[in-house]
């Protein structure tokens, strides 16, 4: 395995989810222990910061689609939250 890129996060990362959204691109969501998790988008041959998501003790993300709607499920010790966008494929808009 060859290292391609290191992603810096603002806290300990407990999980990552790599996923693609048709016509939007390739993404990585990081589940960070502290107050903010992050989403990165593949741009110009590397992952670049795309969106910060307020979280608390995030454990993992799971990507899923229903029809054409892409969403992320965030798992924490106490609750699961779903992030998606009913208007299209942009990641991270709260439902």
CSV table of N, CA, C and O in Angstrom, one decimal:
chain,number,residue,atom,x,y,z
A,1,UNK,N,0.8,-1.2,0.0
A,1,UNK,CA,0.0,0.0,0.0
A,1,UNK,C,0.9,1.2,0.0
A,1,UNK,O,1.9,1.3,0.7
A,2,UNK,N,0.5,2.2,-0.8
A,2,UNK,CA,1.3,3.4,-0.9
A,2,UNK,C,0.5,4.6,-0.3
A,2,UNK,O,-0.7,4.7,-0.6
A,3,UNK,N,1.1,5.4,0.5
A,3,UNK,CA,0.4,6.6,1.0
A,3,UNK,C,0.3,7.6,-0.1
A,3,UNK,O,1.2,8.0,-0.8
A,4,UNK,N,-1.0,8.1,-0.3
A,4,UNK,CA,-1.2,9.1,-1.3
A,4,UNK,C,-1.3,10.5,-0.7
A,4,UNK,O,-0.9,11.5,-1.2
A,5,UNK,N,-2.0,10.6,0.5
A,5,UNK,CA,-2.3,11.9,1.1
A,5,UNK,C,-2.6,11.7,2.6
A,5,UNK,O,-3.2,10.7,3.0
A,6,UNK,N,-2.2,12.6,3.4
A,6,UNK,CA,-2.6,12.7,4.8
A,6,UNK,C,-3.6,13.8,5.0
A,6,UNK,O,-3.4,14.9,4.5
A,7,UNK,N,-4.7,13.4,5.7
A,7,UNK,CA,-5.7,14.4,6.0
A,7,UNK,C,-5.6,14.8,7.5
A,7,UNK,O,-5.6,14.0,8.3
A,8,UNK,N,-5.4,16.1,7.7
A,8,UNK,CA,-5.4,16.6,9.1
A,8,UNK,C,-6.8,16.9,9.6
A,8,UNK,O,-7.6,17.5,8.8
A,9,UNK,N,-7.1,16.4,10.7
A,9,UNK,CA,-8.4,16.7,11.3
A,9,UNK,C,-8.2,17.4,12.6
A,9,UNK,O,-7.1,17.4,13.2
A,10,UNK,N,-9.2,18.1,13.1
A,10,UNK,CA,-9.1,18.9,14.3
A,10,UNK,C,-9.2,18.1,15.6
A,10,UNK,O,-9.2,18.7,16.7
A,11,UNK,N,-9.4,16.8,15.6
A,11,UNK,CA,-9.6,16.0,16.7
A,11,UNK,C,-9.3,14.5,16.3
A,11,UNK,O,-9.2,14.2,15.2
A,12,UNK,N,-9.2,13.7,17.3
A,12,UNK,CA,-9.0,12.2,17.1
A,12,UNK,C,-10.1,11.7,16.2
A,12,UNK,O,-11.3,11.9,16.4
A,13,UNK,N,-9.8,11.1,15.1
A,13,UNK,CA,-10.7,10.5,14.1
A,13,UNK,C,-11.0,9.1,14.5
A,13,UNK,O,-10.1,8.3,14.5
A,14,UNK,N,-12.3,8.8,14.7
A,14,UNK,CA,-12.6,7.4,15.1
A,14,UNK,C,-13.1,6.6,13.9
A,14,UNK,O,-13.2,5.4,14.0
A,15,UNK,N,-13.5,7.2,12.9
A,15,UNK,CA,-14.0,6.5,11.7
A,15,UNK,C,-14.0,7.4,10.5
A,15,UNK,O,-14.1,8.6,10.5
A,16,UNK,N,-13.9,6.7,9.3
A,16,UNK,CA,-14.0,7.4,8.0
A,16,UNK,C,-15.0,6.6,7.1
A,16,UNK,O,-15.2,5.4,7.3
A,17,UNK,N,-15.6,7.4,6.2
A,17,UNK,CA,-16.5,6.8,5.2
A,17,UNK,C,-16.1,7.4,3.9
A,17,UNK,O,-16.1,8.6,3.7
A,18,UNK,N,-15.7,6.6,2.9
A,18,UNK,CA,-15.4,7.0,1.6
A,18,UNK,C,-16.6,6.7,0.7
A,18,UNK,O,-17.1,5.6,0.7
A,19,UNK,N,-17.1,7.7,0.0
A,19,UNK,CA,-18.3,7.4,-0.8
A,19,UNK,C,-18.3,8.4,-2.1
A,19,UNK,O,-17.7,9.4,-2.1
A,20,UNK,N,-19.1,8.0,-3.1
A,20,UNK,CA,-19.3,8.8,-4.3
A,20,UNK,C,-20.7,9.1,-4.4
A,20,UNK,O,-21.6,8.3,-4.1
A,21,UNK,N,-20.9,10.3,-4.9
A,21,UNK,CA,-22.3,10.8,-5.3
A,21,UNK,C,-22.3,11.1,-6.8
A,21,UNK,O,-21.5,11.9,-7.2
A,22,UNK,N,-23.1,10.4,-7.6
A,22,UNK,CA,-23.1,10.6,-9.0
A,22,UNK,C,-23.2,12.1,-9.3
A,22,UNK,O,-24.0,12.8,-8.7
A,23,UNK,N,-22.5,12.6,-10.3
A,23,UNK,CA,-22.5,14.0,-10.8
A,23,UNK,C,-22.0,15.0,-9.7
A,23,UNK,O,-22.0,16.2,-10.0
A,24,UNK,N,-21.6,14.5,-8.5
A,24,UNK,CA,-21.0,15.4,-7.5
A,24,UNK,C,-19.6,15.1,-7.2
A,24,UNK,O,-18.8,16.0,-6.9
A,25,UNK,N,-19.2,13.8,-7.2
A,25,UNK,CA,-17.8,13.5,-7.0
A,25,UNK,C,-17.6,12.4,-5.9
A,25,UNK,O,-18.5,11.8,-5.4
A,26,UNK,N,-16.3,12.4,-5.5
A,26,UNK,CA,-15.9,11.4,-4.5
A,26,UNK,C,-15.6,12.2,-3.2
A,26,UNK,O,-15.1,13.3,-3.2
A,27,UNK,N,-16.1,11.6,-2.0
A,27,UNK,CA,-16.0,12.3,-0.7
A,27,UNK,C,-15.4,11.4,0.3
A,27,UNK,O,-15.5,10.1,0.2
A,28,UNK,N,-14.9,12.0,1.4
A,28,UNK,CA,-14.5,11.3,2.6
A,28,UNK,C,-15.1,12.0,3.8
A,28,UNK,O,-15.0,13.2,3.9
A,29,UNK,N,-15.8,11.3,4.6
A,29,UNK,CA,-16.4,11.9,5.9
A,29,UNK,C,-15.6,11.3,7.0
A,29,UNK,O,-15.4,10.1,7.1
A,30,UNK,N,-15.1,12.2,7.9
A,30,UNK,CA,-14.4,11.8,9.1
A,30,UNK,C,-15.3,12.0,10.3
A,30,UNK,O,-15.9,13.0,10.5
A,31,UNK,N,-15.3,11.0,11.2
A,31,UNK,CA,-16.0,11.1,12.5
A,31,UNK,C,-15.0,11.4,13.6
A,31,UNK,O,-14.2,10.6,13.9
A,32,UNK,N,-15.1,12.6,14.1
A,32,UNK,CA,-14.1,13.1,15.0
A,32,UNK,C,-14.7,13.1,16.4
A,32,UNK,O,-15.8,13.5,16.6
A,33,UNK,N,-13.9,12.8,17.4
A,33,UNK,CA,-14.3,12.7,18.8
A,33,UNK,C,-14.8,14.1,19.4
A,33,UNK,O,-15.7,14.1,20.1
A,34,UNK,N,-14.2,15.1,19.0
A,34,UNK,CA,-14.5,16.4,19.6
A,34,UNK,C,-15.7,17.1,18.8
A,34,UNK,O,-16.4,16.4,18.1
A,35,UNK,N,-15.8,18.4,18.9
A,35,UNK,CA,-17.0,19.1,18.5
A,35,UNK,C,-17.3,19.2,17.0
A,35,UNK,O,-18.3,19.6,16.6
A,36,UNK,N,-16.3,18.9,16.1
A,36,UNK,CA,-16.5,19.1,14.7
A,36,UNK,C,-16.0,17.9,13.9
A,36,UNK,O,-14.8,17.5,14.1
A,37,UNK,N,-16.8,17.3,13.0
A,37,UNK,CA,-16.3,16.3,12.1
A,37,UNK,C,-16.2,17.0,10.7
A,37,UNK,O,-16.5,18.2,10.6
A,38,UNK,N,-15.6,16.3,9.7
A,38,UNK,CA,-15.3,17.0,8.5
A,38,UNK,C,-15.6,16.1,7.3
A,38,UNK,O,-15.6,14.9,7.4
A,39,UNK,N,-15.9,16.8,6.2
A,39,UNK,CA,-16.2,16.2,4.9
A,39,UNK,C,-15.2,16.7,3.9
A,39,UNK,O,-15.0,18.0,3.9
A,40,UNK,N,-14.5,15.9,3.2
A,40,UNK,CA,-13.5,16.3,2.2
A,40,UNK,C,-14.0,15.8,0.8
A,40,UNK,O,-14.7,14.8,0.7
A,41,UNK,N,-13.7,16.6,-0.2
A,41,UNK,CA,-14.1,16.3,-1.6
A,41,UNK,C,-12.9,16.1,-2.4
A,41,UNK,O,-11.9,16.9,-2.3
A,42,UNK,N,-12.9,15.1,-3.3
A,42,UNK,CA,-11.8,14.9,-4.3
A,42,UNK,C,-11.8,16.0,-5.3
A,42,UNK,O,-12.7,16.2,-6.1
A,43,UNK,N,-10.7,16.8,-5.3
A,43,UNK,CA,-10.6,17.9,-6.2
A,43,UNK,C,-9.1,18.1,-6.7
A,43,UNK,O,-8.2,18.1,-5.8
A,44,UNK,N,-8.9,18.1,-7.9
A,44,UNK,CA,-7.6,18.3,-8.5
A,44,UNK,C,-6.6,17.3,-8.0
A,44,UNK,O,-5.5,17.6,-7.6
A,45,UNK,N,-7.0,16.0,-8.0
A,45,UNK,CA,-6.1,14.9,-7.6
A,45,UNK,C,-5.8,14.7,-6.1
A,45,UNK,O,-4.9,14.0,-5.8
A,46,UNK,N,-6.6,15.4,-5.3
A,46,UNK,CA,-6.4,15.2,-3.8
A,46,UNK,C,-7.8,15.5,-3.1
A,46,UNK,O,-8.7,16.2,-3.7
A,47,UNK,N,-7.9,15.1,-1.8
A,47,UNK,CA,-9.0,15.5,-1.0
A,47,UNK,C,-8.8,16.8,-0.4
A,47,UNK,O,-7.8,17.1,0.2
A,48,UNK,N,-9.8,17.7,-0.6
A,48,UNK,CA,-9.7,19.1,0.0
A,48,UNK,C,-10.9,19.3,0.9
A,48,UNK,O,-12.0,18.7,0.7
A,49,UNK,N,-10.7,20.1,1.9
A,49,UNK,CA,-11.7,20.4,2.9
A,49,UNK,C,-13.0,20.9,2.2
A,49,UNK,O,-12.9,21.8,1.3
A,50,UNK,N,-14.1,20.3,2.5
A,50,UNK,CA,-15.4,20.7,1.8
A,50,UNK,C,-16.4,21.2,2.8
A,50,UNK,O,-17.0,22.2,2.5
A,51,UNK,N,-16.5,20.6,3.9
A,51,UNK,CA,-17.5,21.1,4.9
A,51,UNK,C,-17.2,20.6,6.3
A,51,UNK,O,-16.8,19.4,6.5
A,52,UNK,N,-17.4,21.4,7.3
A,52,UNK,CA,-17.3,21.0,8.7
A,52,UNK,C,-18.7,20.8,9.2
A,52,UNK,O,-19.6,21.5,8.8
A,53,UNK,N,-18.8,19.7,10.0
A,53,UNK,CA,-20.1,19.4,10.5
A,53,UNK,C,-20.1,19.3,12.0
A,53,UNK,O,-19.3,18.6,12.6
A,54,UNK,N,-20.9,20.1,12.7
A,54,UNK,CA,-20.9,20.1,14.2
A,54,UNK,C,-21.3,18.7,14.7
A,54,UNK,O,-22.4,18.2,14.3
A,55,UNK,N,-20.5,18.1,15.5
A,55,UNK,CA,-20.8,16.8,16.1
A,55,UNK,C,-20.2,16.8,17.5
A,55,UNK,O,-19.5,17.6,17.9
A,56,UNK,N,-20.6,15.7,18.2
A,56,UNK,CA,-20.1,15.5,19.6
A,56,UNK,C,-19.9,14.0,19.7
A,56,UNK,O,-20.8,13.3,19.6
A,57,UNK,N,-18.7,13.7,20.0
A,57,UNK,CA,-18.3,12.3,20.1
A,57,UNK,C,-18.7,11.4,19.0
A,57,UNK,O,-19.3,10.3,19.2
A,58,UNK,N,-18.5,11.8,17.8
A,58,UNK,CA,-18.9,11.1,16.6
A,58,UNK,C,-18.1,9.8,16.5
A,58,UNK,O,-16.9,9.7,16.8
A,59,UNK,N,-18.8,8.7,16.2
A,59,UNK,CA,-18.1,7.4,16.1
A,59,UNK,C,-17.9,7.0,14.7
A,59,UNK,O,-16.8,6.4,14.3
A,60,UNK,N,-18.9,7.2,13.8
A,60,UNK,CA,-18.7,6.7,12.4
A,60,UNK,C,-19.8,7.4,11.5
A,60,UNK,O,-20.8,7.9,12.0
A,61,UNK,N,-19.6,7.4,10.2
A,61,UNK,CA,-20.5,7.8,9.2
A,61,UNK,C,-20.9,6.6,8.4
A,61,UNK,O,-20.1,5.8,8.2
A,62,UNK,N,-22.1,6.6,7.8
A,62,UNK,CA,-22.5,5.6,6.8
A,62,UNK,C,-23.2,6.4,5.7
A,62,UNK,O,-24.2,7.1,6.0
A,63,UNK,N,-22.8,6.2,4.5
A,63,UNK,CA,-23.4,6.8,3.3
A,63,UNK,C,-24.5,5.8,2.8
A,63,UNK,O,-24.3,4.6,2.8
A,64,UNK,N,-25.6,6.4,2.4
A,64,UNK,CA,-26.7,5.6,1.8
A,64,UNK,C,-27.5,6.5,0.8
A,64,UNK,O,-27.4,7.7,0.9
A,65,UNK,N,-28.2,5.9,-0.1
A,65,UNK,CA,-29.0,6.6,-1.0
A,65,UNK,C,-30.4,6.0,-1.0
A,65,UNK,O,-30.6,4.8,-0.8
A,66,UNK,N,-31.4,6.9,-1.2
A,66,UNK,CA,-32.8,6.5,-1.4
A,66,UNK,C,-33.2,7.2,-2.6
A,66,UNK,O,-33.3,8.4,-2.6
A,67,UNK,N,-33.4,6.4,-3.7
A,67,UNK,CA,-33.7,7.0,-5.0
A,67,UNK,C,-32.4,7.8,-5.4
A,67,UNK,O,-31.3,7.2,-5.4
A,68,UNK,N,-32.6,9.0,-5.7
A,68,UNK,CA,-31.5,9.9,-6.1
A,68,UNK,C,-30.9,10.7,-5.0
A,68,UNK,O,-30.0,11.5,-5.1
A,69,UNK,N,-31.5,10.6,-3.8
A,69,UNK,CA,-31.1,11.4,-2.6
A,69,UNK,C,-30.0,10.7,-1.9
A,69,UNK,O,-30.1,9.6,-1.4
A,70,UNK,N,-28.8,11.4,-1.8
A,70,UNK,CA,-27.7,10.9,-1.0
A,70,UNK,C,-27.7,11.4,0.4
A,70,UNK,O,-28.1,12.6,0.6
A,71,UNK,N,-27.4,10.6,1.4
A,71,UNK,CA,-27.5,11.0,2.8
A,71,UNK,C,-26.3,10.3,3.5
A,71,UNK,O,-25.7,9.3,3.1
A,72,UNK,N,-26.0,10.9,4.7
A,72,UNK,CA,-25.0,10.3,5.6
A,72,UNK,C,-25.7,10.1,6.9
A,72,UNK,O,-26.4,11.0,7.4
A,73,UNK,N,-25.4,9.0,7.6
A,73,UNK,CA,-25.9,8.7,8.9
A,73,UNK,C,-24.7,8.8,9.8
A,73,UNK,O,-23.7,8.2,9.6
A,74,UNK,N,-24.9,9.6,10.9
A,74,UNK,CA,-23.8,9.9,11.8
A,74,UNK,C,-24.1,9.1,13.1
A,74,UNK,O,-25.2,9.2,13.7
A,75,UNK,N,-23.2,8.2,13.5
A,75,UNK,CA,-23.4,7.5,14.7
A,75,UNK,C,-22.6,8.1,15.9
A,75,UNK,O,-21.4,8.3,15.7
A,76,UNK,N,-23.2,8.3,17.0
A,76,UNK,CA,-22.6,8.8,18.2
A,76,UNK,C,-23.0,7.8,19.4
A,76,UNK,O,-23.9,6.9,19.2
A,77,UNK,N,-22.4,7.9,20.6
A,77,UNK,CA,-22.8,7.0,21.6
A,77,UNK,C,-24.2,7.0,22.0
A,77,UNK,O,-24.8,6.1,22.5
A,78,UNK,N,-24.9,8.2,21.8
A,78,UNK,CA,-26.3,8.3,22.3
A,78,UNK,C,-27.3,8.5,21.2
A,78,UNK,O,-28.5,8.2,21.4
A,79,UNK,N,-27.0,8.9,20.0
A,79,UNK,CA,-28.0,9.2,19.0
A,79,UNK,C,-27.4,9.0,17.6
A,79,UNK,O,-26.2,9.0,17.4
A,80,UNK,N,-28.3,8.8,16.6
A,80,UNK,CA,-27.9,8.7,15.2
A,80,UNK,C,-28.6,9.9,14.5
A,80,UNK,O,-29.8,10.2,14.8
A,81,UNK,N,-27.9,10.6,13.7
A,81,UNK,CA,-28.4,11.8,12.9
A,81,UNK,C,-28.3,11.5,11.4
A,81,UNK,O,-27.3,10.9,11.0
A,82,UNK,N,-29.2,11.9,10.7
A,82,UNK,CA,-29.1,11.8,9.2
A,82,UNK,C,-28.9,13.2,8.6
A,82,UNK,O,-29.7,14.1,8.9
A,83,UNK,N,-27.9,13.2,7.7
A,83,UNK,CA,-27.6,14.5,7.0
A,83,UNK,C,-27.9,14.2,5.5
A,83,UNK,O,-27.4,13.2,5.0
A,84,UNK,N,-28.6,15.1,4.8
A,84,UNK,CA,-28.8,14.9,3.4
A,84,UNK,C,-29.4,16.2,2.8
A,84,UNK,O,-29.4,17.2,3.5
A,85,UNK,N,-29.7,16.2,1.6
A,85,UNK,CA,-30.3,17.4,0.9
A,85,UNK,C,-31.4,16.9,0.0
A,85,UNK,O,-31.1,16.3,-1.0
A,86,UNK,N,-32.6,17.3,0.3
A,86,UNK,CA,-33.7,16.9,-0.6
A,86,UNK,C,-33.7,17.5,-2.0
A,86,UNK,O,-34.2,17.0,-2.9
A,87,UNK,N,-32.9,18.6,-2.2
A,87,UNK,CA,-32.8,19.2,-3.5
A,87,UNK,C,-31.8,18.6,-4.4
A,87,UNK,O,-31.8,18.9,-5.6
A,88,UNK,N,-30.9,17.8,-3.9
A,88,UNK,CA,-29.9,17.3,-4.8
A,88,UNK,C,-28.7,16.6,-4.0
A,88,UNK,O,-28.9,16.4,-2.9
A,89,UNK,N,-27.6,16.5,-4.7
A,89,UNK,CA,-26.6,15.7,-4.1
A,89,UNK,C,-25.6,16.4,-3.2
A,89,UNK,O,-24.7,15.7,-2.7
A,90,UNK,N,-25.8,17.6,-2.8
A,90,UNK,CA,-24.8,18.3,-1.9
A,90,UNK,C,-24.8,17.6,-0.6
A,90,UNK,O,-25.9,17.4,0.0
A,91,UNK,N,-23.7,17.3,0.0
A,91,UNK,CA,-23.5,16.7,1.2
A,91,UNK,C,-23.7,17.7,2.4
A,91,UNK,O,-23.2,18.8,2.3
A,92,UNK,N,-24.3,17.2,3.5
A,92,UNK,CA,-24.2,18.0,4.7
A,92,UNK,C,-25.3,18.9,5.1
A,92,UNK,O,-25.3,19.4,6.2
A,93,UNK,N,-26.3,19.1,4.3
A,93,UNK,CA,-27.4,20.0,4.6
A,93,UNK,C,-28.3,19.2,5.6
A,93,UNK,O,-28.6,18.1,5.3
A,94,UNK,N,-28.6,19.8,6.8
A,94,UNK,CA,-29.4,19.0,7.7
A,94,UNK,C,-30.8,18.8,7.2
A,94,UNK,O,-31.3,19.7,6.5
A,95,UNK,N,-31.4,17.7,7.5
A,95,UNK,CA,-32.8,17.4,7.1
A,95,UNK,C,-33.7,18.2,7.9
A,95,UNK,O,-33.5,18.5,9.0
